[in-house]
PDB file of N, CA and C in Angstrom:
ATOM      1  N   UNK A   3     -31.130  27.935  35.152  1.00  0.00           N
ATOM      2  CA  UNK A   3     -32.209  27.330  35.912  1.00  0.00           C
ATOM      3  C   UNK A   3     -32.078  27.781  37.364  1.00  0.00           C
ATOM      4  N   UNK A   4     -33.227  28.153  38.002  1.00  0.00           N
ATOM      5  CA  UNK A   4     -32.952  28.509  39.052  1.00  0.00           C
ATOM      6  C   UNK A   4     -33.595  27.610  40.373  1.00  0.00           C
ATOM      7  N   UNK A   5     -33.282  27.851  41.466  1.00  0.00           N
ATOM      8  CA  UNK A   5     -33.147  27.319  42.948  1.00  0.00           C
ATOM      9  C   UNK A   5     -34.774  26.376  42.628  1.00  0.00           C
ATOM     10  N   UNK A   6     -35.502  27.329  42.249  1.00  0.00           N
ATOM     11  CA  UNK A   6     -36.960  26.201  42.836  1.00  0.00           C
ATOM     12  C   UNK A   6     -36.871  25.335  41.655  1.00  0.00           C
ATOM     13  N   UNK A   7     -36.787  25.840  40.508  1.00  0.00           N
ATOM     14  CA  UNK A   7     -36.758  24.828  39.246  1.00  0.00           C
ATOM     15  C   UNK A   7     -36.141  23.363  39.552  1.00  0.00           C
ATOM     16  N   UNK A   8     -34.484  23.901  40.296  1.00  0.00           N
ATOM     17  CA  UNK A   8     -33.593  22.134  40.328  1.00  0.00           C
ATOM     18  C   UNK A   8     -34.787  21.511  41.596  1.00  0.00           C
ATOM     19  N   UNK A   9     -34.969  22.515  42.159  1.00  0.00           N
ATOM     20  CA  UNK A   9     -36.008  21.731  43.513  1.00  0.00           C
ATOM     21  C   UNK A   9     -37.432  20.747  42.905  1.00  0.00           C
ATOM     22  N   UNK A  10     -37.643  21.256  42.001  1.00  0.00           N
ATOM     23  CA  UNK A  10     -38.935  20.549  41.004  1.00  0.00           C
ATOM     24  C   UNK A  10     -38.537  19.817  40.414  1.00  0.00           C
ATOM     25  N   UNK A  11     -37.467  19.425  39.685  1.00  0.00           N
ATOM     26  CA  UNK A  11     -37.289  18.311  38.974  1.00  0.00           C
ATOM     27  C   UNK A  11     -37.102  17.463  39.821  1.00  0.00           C
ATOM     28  N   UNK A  12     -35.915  17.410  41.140  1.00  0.00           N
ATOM     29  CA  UNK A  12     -35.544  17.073  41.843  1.00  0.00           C
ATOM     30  C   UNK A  12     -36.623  15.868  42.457  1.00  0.00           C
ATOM     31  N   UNK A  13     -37.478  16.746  43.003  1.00  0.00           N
ATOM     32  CA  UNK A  13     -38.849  15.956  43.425  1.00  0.00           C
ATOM     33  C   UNK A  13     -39.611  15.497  42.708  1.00  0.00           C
ATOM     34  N   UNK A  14     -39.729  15.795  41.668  1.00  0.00           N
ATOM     35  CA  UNK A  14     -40.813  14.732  39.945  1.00  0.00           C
ATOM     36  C   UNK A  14     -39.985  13.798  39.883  1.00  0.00           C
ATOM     37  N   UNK A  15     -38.357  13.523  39.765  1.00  0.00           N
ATOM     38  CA  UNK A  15     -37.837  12.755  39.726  1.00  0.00           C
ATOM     39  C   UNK A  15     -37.877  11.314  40.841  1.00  0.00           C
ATOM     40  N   UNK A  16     -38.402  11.942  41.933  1.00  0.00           N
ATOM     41  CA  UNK A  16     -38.853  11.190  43.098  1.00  0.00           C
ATOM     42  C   UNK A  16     -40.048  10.675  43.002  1.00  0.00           C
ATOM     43  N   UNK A  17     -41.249  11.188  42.212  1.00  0.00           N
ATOM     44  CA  UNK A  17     -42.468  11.122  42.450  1.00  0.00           C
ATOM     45  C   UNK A  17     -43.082  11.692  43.594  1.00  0.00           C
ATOM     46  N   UNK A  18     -42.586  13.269  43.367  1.00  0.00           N
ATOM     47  CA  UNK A  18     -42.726  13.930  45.012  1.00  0.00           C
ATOM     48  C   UNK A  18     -43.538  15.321  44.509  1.00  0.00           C
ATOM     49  N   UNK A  19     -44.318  15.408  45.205  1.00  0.00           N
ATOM     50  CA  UNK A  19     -44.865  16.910  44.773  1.00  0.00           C
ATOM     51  C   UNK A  19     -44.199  18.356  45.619  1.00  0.00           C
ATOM     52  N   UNK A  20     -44.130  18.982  45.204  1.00  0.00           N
ATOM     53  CA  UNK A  20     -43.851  20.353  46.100  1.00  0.00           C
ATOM     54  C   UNK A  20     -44.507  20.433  47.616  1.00  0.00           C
ATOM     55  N   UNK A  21     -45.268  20.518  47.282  1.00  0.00           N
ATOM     56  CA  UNK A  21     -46.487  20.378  48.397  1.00  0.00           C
ATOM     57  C   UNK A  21     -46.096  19.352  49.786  1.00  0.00           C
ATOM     58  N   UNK A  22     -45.999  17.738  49.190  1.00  0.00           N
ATOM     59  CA  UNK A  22     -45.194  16.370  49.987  1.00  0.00           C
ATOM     60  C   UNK A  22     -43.859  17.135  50.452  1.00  0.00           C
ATOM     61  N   UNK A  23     -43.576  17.589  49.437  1.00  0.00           N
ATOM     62  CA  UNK A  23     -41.553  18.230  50.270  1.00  0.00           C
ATOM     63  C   UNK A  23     -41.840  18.399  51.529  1.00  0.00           C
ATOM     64  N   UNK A  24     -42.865  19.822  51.197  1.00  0.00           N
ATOM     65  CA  UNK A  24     -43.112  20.848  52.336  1.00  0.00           C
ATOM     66  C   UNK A  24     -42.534  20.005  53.255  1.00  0.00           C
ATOM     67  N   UNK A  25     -44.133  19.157  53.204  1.00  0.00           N
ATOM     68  CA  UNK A  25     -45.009  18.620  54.307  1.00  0.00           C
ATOM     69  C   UNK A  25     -43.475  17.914  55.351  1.00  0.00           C
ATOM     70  N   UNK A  26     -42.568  17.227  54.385  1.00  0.00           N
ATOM     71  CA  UNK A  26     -41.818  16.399  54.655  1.00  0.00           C
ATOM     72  C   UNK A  26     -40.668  16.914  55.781  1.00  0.00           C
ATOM     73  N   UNK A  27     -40.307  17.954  55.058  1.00  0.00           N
ATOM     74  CA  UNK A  27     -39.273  18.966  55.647  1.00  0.00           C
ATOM     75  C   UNK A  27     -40.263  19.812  56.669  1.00  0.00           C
ATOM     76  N   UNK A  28     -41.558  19.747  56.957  1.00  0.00           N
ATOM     77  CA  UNK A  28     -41.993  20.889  58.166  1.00  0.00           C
ATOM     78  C   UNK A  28     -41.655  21.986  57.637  1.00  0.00           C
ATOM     79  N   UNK A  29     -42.215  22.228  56.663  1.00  0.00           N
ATOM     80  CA  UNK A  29     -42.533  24.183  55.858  1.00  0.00           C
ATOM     81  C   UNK A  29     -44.133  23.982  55.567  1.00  0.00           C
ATOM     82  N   UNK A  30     -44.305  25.024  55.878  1.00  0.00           N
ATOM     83  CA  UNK A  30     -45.488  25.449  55.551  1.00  0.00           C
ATOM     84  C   UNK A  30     -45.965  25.427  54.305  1.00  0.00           C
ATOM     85  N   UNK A  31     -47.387  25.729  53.563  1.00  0.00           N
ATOM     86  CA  UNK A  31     -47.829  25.477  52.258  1.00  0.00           C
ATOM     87  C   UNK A  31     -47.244  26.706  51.474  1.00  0.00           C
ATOM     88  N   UNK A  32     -46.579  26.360  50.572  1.00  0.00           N
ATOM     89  CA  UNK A  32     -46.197  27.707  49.783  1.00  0.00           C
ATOM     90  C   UNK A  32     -44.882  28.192  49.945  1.00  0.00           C
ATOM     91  N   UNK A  33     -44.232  27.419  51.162  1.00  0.00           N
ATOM     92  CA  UNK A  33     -42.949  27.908  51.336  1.00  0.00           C
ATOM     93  C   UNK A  33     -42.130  27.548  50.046  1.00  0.00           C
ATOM     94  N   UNK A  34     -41.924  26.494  49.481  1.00  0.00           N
ATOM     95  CA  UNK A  34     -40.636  26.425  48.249  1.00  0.00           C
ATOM     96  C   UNK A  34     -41.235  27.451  47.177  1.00  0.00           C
ATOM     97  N   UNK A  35     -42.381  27.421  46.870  1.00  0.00           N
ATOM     98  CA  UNK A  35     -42.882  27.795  45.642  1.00  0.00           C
ATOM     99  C   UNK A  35     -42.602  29.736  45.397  1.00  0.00           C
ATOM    100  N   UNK A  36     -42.089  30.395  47.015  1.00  0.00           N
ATOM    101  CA  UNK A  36     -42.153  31.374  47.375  1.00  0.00           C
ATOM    102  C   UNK A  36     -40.699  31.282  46.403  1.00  0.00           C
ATOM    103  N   UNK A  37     -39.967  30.462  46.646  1.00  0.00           N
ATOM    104  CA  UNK A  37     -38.376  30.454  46.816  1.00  0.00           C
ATOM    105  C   UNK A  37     -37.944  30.710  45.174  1.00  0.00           C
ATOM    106  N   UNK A  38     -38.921  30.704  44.201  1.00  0.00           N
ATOM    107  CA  UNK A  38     -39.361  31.583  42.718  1.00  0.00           C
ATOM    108  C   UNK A  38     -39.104  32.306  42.708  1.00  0.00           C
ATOM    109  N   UNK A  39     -39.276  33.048  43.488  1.00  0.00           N
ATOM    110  CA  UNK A  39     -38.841  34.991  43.684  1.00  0.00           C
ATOM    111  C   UNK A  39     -37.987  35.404  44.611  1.00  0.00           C
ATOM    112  N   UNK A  40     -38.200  34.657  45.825  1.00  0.00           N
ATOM    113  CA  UNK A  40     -37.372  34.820  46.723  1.00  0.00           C
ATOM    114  C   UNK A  40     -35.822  34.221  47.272  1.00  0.00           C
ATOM    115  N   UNK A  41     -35.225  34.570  47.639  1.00  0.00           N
ATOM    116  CA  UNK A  41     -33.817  33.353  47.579  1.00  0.00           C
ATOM    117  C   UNK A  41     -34.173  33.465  49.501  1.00  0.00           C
ATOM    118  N   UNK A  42     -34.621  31.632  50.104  1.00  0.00           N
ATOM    119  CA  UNK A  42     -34.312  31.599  51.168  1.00  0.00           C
ATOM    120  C   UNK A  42     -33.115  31.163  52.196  1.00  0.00           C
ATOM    121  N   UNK A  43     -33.239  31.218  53.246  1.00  0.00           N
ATOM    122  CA  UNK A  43     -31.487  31.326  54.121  1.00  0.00           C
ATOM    123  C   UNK A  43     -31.255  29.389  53.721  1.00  0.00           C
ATOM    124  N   UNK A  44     -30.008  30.064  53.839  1.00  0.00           N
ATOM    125  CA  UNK A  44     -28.640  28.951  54.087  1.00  0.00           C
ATOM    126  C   UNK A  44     -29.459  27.607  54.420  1.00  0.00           C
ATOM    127  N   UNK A  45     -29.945  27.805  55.635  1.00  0.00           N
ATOM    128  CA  UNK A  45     -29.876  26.233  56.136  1.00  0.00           C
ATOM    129  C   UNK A  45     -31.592  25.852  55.758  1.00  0.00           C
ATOM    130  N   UNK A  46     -32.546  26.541  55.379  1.00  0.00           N
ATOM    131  CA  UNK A  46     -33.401  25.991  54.368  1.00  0.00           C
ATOM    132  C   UNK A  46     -32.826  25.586  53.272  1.00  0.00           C
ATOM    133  N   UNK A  47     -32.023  25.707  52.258  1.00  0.00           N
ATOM    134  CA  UNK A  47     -31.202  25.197  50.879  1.00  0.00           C
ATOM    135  C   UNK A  47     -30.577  23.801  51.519  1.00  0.00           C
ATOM    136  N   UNK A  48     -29.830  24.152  52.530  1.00  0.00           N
ATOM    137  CA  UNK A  48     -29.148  23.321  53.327  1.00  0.00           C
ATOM    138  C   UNK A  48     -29.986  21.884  53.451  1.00  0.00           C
ATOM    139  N   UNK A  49     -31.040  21.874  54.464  1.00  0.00           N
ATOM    140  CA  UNK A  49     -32.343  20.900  54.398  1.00  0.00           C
ATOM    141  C   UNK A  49     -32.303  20.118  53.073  1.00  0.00           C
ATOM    142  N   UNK A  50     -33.013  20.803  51.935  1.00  0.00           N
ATOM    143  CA  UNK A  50     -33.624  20.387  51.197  1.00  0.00           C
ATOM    144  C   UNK A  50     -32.366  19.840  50.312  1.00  0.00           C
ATOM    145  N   UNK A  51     -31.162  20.171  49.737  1.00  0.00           N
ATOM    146  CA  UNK A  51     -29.769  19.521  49.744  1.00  0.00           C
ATOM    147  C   UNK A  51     -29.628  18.104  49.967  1.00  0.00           C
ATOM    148  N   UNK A  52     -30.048  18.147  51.559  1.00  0.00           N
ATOM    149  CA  UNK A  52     -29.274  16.606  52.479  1.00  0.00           C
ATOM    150  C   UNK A  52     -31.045  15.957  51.688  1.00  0.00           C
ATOM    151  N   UNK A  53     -31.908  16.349  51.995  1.00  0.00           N
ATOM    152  CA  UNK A  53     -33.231  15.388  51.545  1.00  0.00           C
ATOM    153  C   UNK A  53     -32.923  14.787  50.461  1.00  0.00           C
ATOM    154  N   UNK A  54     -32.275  15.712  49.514  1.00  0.00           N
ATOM    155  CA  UNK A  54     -32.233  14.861  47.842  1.00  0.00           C
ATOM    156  C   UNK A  54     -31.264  14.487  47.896  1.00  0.00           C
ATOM    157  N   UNK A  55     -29.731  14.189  48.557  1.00  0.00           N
ATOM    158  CA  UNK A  55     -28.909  13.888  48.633  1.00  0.00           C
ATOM    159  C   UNK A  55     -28.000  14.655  47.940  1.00  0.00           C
ATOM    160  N   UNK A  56     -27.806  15.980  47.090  1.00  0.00           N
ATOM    161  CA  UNK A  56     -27.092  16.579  46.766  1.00  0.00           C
ATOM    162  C   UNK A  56     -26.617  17.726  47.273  1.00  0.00           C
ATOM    163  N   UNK A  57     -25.470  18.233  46.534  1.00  0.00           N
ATOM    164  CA  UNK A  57     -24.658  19.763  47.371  1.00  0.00           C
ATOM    165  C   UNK A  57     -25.951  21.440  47.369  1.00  0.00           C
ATOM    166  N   UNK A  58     -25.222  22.202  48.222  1.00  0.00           N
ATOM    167  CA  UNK A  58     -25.708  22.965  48.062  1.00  0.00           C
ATOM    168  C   UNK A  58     -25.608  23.896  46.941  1.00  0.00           C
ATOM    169  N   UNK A  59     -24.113  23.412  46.705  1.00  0.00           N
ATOM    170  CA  UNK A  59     -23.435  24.532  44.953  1.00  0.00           C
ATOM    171  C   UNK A  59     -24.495  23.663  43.717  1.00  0.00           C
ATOM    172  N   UNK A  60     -24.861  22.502  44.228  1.00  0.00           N
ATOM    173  CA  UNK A  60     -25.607  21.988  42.872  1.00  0.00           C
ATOM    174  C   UNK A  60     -26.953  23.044  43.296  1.00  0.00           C
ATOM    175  N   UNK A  61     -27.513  23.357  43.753  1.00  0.00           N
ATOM    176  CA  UNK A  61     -29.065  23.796  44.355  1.00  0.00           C
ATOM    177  C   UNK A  61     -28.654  25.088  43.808  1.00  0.00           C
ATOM    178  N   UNK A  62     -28.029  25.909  43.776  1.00  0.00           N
ATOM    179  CA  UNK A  62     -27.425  27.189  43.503  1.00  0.00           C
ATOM    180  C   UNK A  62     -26.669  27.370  42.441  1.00  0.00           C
ATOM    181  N   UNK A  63     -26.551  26.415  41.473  1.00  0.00           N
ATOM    182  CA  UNK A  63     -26.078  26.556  40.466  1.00  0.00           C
ATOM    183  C   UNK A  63     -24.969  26.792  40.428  1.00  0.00           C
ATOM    184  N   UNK A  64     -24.163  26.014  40.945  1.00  0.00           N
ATOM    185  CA  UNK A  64     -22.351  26.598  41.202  1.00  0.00           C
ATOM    186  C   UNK A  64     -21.838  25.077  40.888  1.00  0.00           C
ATOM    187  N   UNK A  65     -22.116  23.919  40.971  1.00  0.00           N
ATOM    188  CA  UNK A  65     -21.418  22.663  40.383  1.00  0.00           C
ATOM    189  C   UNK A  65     -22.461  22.337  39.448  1.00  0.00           C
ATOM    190  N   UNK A  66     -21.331  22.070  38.039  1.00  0.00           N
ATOM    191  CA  UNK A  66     -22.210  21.629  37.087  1.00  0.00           C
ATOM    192  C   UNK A  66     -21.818  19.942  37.336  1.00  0.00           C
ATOM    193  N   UNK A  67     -21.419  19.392  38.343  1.00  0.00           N
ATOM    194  CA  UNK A  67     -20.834  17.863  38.043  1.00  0.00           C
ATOM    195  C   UNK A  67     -21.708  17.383  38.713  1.00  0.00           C
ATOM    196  N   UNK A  68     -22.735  17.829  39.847  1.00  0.00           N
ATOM    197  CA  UNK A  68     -23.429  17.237  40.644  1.00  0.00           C
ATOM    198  C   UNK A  68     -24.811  17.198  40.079  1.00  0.00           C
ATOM    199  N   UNK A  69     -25.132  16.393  39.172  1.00  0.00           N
ATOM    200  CA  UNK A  69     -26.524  16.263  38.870  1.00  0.00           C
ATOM    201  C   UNK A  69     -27.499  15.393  39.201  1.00  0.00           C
ATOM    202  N   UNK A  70     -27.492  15.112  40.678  1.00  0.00           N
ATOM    203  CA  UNK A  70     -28.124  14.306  41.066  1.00  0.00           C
ATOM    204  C   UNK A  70     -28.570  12.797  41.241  1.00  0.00           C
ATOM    205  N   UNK A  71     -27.812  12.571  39.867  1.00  0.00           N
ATOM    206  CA  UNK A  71     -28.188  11.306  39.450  1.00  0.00           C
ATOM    207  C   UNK A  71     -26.838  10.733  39.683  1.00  0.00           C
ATOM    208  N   UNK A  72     -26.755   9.264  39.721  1.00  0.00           N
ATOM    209  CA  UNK A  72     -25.739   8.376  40.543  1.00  0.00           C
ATOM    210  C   UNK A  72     -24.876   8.657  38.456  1.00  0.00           C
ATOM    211  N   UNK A  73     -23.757   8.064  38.504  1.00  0.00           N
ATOM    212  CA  UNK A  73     -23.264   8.168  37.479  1.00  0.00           C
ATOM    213  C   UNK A  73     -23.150   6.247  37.034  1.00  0.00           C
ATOM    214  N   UNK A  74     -23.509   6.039  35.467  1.00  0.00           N
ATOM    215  CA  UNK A  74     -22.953   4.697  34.989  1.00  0.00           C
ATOM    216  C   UNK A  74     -21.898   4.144  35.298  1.00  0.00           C
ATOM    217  N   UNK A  75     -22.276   2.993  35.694  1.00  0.00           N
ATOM    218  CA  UNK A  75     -21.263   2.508  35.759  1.00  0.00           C
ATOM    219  C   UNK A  75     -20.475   1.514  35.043  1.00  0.00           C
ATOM    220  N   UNK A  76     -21.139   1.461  33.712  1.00  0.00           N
ATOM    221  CA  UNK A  76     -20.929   1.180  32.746  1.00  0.00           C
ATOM    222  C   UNK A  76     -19.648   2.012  31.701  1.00  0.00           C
ATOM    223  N   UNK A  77     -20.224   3.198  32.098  1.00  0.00           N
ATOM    224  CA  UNK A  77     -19.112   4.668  31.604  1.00  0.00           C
ATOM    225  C   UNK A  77     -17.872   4.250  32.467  1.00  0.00           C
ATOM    226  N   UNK A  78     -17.580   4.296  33.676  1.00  0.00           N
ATOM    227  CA  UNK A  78     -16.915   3.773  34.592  1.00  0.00           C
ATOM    228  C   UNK A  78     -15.836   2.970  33.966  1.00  0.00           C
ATOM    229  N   UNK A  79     -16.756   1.552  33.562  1.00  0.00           N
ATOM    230  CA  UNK A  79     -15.797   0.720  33.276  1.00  0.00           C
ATOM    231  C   UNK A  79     -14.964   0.810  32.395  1.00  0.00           C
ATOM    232  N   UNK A  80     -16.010   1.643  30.951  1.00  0.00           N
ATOM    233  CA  UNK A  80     -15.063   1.880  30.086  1.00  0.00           C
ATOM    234  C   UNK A  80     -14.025   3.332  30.195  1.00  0.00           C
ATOM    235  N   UNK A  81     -13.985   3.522  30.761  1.00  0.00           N
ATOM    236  CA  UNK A  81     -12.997   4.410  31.004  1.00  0.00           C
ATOM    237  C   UNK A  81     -11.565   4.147  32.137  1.00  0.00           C
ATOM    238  N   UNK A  82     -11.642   3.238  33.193  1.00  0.00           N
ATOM    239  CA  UNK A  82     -10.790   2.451  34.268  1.00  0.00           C
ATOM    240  C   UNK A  82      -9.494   2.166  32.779  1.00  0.00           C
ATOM    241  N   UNK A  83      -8.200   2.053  33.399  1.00  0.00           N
ATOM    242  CA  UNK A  83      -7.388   1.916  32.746  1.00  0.00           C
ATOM    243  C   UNK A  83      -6.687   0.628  33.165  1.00  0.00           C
ATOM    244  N   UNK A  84      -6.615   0.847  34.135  1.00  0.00           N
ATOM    245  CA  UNK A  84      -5.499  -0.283  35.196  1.00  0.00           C
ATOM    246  C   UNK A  84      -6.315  -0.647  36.837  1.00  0.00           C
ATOM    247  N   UNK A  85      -6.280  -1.223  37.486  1.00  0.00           N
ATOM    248  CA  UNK A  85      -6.923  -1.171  38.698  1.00  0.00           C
ATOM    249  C   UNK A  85      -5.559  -2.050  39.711  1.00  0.00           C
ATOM    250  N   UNK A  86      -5.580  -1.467  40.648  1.00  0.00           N
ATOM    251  CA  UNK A  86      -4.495  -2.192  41.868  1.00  0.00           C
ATOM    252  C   UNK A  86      -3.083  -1.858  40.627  1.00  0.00           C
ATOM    253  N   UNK A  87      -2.712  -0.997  40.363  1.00  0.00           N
ATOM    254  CA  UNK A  87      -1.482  -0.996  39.635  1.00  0.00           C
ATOM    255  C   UNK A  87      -1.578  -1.778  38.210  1.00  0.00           C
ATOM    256  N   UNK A  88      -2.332  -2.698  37.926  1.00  0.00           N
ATOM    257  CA  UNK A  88      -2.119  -3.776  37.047  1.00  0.00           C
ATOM    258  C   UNK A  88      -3.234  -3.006  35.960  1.00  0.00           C
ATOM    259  N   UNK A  89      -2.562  -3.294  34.334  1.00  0.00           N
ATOM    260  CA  UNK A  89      -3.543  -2.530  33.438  1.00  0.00           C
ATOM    261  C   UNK A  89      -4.740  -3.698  33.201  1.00  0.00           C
ATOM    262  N   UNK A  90      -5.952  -3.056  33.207  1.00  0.00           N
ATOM    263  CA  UNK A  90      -7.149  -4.279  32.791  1.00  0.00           C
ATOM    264  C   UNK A  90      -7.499  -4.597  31.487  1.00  0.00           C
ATOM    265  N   UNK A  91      -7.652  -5.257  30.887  1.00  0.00           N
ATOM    266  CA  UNK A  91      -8.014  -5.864  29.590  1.00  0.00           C
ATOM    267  C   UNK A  91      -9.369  -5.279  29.527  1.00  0.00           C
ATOM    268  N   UNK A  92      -9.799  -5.895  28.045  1.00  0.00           N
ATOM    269  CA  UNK A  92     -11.371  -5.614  28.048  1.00  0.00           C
ATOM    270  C   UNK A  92     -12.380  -6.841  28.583  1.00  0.00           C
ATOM    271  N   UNK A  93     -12.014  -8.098  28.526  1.00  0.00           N
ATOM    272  CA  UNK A  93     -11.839  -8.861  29.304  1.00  0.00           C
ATOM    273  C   UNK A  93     -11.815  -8.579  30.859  1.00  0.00           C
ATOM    274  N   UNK A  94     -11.467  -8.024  31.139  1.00  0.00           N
ATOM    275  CA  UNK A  94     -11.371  -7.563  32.949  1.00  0.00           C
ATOM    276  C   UNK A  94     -12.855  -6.587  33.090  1.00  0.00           C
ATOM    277  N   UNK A  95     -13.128  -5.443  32.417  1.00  0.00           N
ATOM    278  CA  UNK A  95     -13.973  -5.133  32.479  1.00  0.00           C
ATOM    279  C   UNK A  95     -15.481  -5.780  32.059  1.00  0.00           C
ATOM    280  N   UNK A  96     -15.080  -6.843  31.301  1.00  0.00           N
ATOM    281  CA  UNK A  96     -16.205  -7.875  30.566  1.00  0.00           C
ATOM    282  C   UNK A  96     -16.721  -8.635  31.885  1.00  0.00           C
ATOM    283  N   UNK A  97     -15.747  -9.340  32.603  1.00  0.00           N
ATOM    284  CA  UNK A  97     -16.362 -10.293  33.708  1.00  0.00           C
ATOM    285  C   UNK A  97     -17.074  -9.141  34.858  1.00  0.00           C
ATOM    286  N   UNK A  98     -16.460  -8.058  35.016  1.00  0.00           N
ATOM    287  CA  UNK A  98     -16.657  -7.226  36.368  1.00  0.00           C
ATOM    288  C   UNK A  98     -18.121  -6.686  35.551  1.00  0.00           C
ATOM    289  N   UNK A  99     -18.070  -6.317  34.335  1.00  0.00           N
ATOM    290  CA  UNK A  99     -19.732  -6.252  34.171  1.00  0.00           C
ATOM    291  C   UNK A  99     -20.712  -7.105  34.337  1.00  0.00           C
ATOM    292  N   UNK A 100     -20.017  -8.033  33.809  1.00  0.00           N
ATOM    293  CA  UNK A 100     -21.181  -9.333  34.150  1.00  0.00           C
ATOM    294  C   UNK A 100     -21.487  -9.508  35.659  1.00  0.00           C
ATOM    295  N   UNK A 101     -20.700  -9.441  36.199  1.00  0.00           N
ATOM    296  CA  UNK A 101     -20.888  -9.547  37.848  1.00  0.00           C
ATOM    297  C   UNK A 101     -21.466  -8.515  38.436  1.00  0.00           C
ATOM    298  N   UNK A 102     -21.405  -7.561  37.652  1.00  0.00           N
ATOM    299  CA  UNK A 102     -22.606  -6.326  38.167  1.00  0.00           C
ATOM    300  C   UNK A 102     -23.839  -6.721  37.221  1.00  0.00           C
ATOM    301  N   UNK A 103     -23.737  -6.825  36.424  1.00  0.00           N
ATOM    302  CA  UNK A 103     -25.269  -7.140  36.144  1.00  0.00           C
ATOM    303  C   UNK A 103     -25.933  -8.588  36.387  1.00  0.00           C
ATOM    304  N   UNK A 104     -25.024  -9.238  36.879  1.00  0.00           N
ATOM    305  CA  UNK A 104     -25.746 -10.696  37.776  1.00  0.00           C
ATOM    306  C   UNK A 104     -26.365  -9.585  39.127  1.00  0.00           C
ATOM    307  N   UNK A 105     -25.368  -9.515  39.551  1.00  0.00           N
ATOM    308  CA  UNK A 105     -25.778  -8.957  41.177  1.00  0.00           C
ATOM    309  C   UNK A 105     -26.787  -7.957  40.857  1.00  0.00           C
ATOM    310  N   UNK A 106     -27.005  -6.963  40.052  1.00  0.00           N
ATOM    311  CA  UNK A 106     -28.243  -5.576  40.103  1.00  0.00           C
ATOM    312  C   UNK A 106     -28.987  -7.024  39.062  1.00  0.00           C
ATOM    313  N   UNK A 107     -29.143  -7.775  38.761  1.00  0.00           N
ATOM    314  CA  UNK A 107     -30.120  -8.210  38.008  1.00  0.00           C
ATOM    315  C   UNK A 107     -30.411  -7.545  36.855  1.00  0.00           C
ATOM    316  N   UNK A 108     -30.018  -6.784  35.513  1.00  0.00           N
ATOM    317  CA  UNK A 108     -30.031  -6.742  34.804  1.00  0.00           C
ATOM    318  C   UNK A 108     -29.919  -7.389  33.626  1.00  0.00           C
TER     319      UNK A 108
END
């Protein structure tokens, strides 16, 4: 997948059009859509990076771990072994879920 592609999902995922980026970041009409064929400099990738909150190796296809999306934290729990030195039960992770899903309201 290349540079404009992660840039398109990136922004559908937002409810953002190509076009809104531009506008957002101060590029002109047509500038990302150029970026299809063209590979632009450093600190344009750079920009558009910090906007979506991810790396530039994710934009460029060099980290496959950075996919944009925040990670479960559900996965999290079940995977934690011990916390502060002390091993956690399933029980330990049972209440600390519940207390995340009181607090996010789930």
């Amino acid at each position: 997948m290349g540079l404009y592609d992660k840039i398109k999902i990136l922004a559908e995922k937002q409810k953002l059009s190509i076009r809104r980026l531009e506008e957002n970041l101060g590029y002109g009409n047509g500038t990302i859509r150029r970026w299809d064929k063209q590979t632009p400099g450093v600190d344009k990738i750079k920009e558009v990076a910090d906007y979506f909150n991810v790396s530039v190796d994710y934009l460029l296809g060099r980290d496959i771990n950075n996919q944009g999306d925040p990670t479960d934290l559900n996965d999290i729990l079940d995977s934690v072994m011990s916390f502060d030195g002390e091993p956690m039960t399933e029980n330990d992770r049972e209440v600390i879920r519940a207390f995340l899903e009181g607090k996010f309201g789930k």
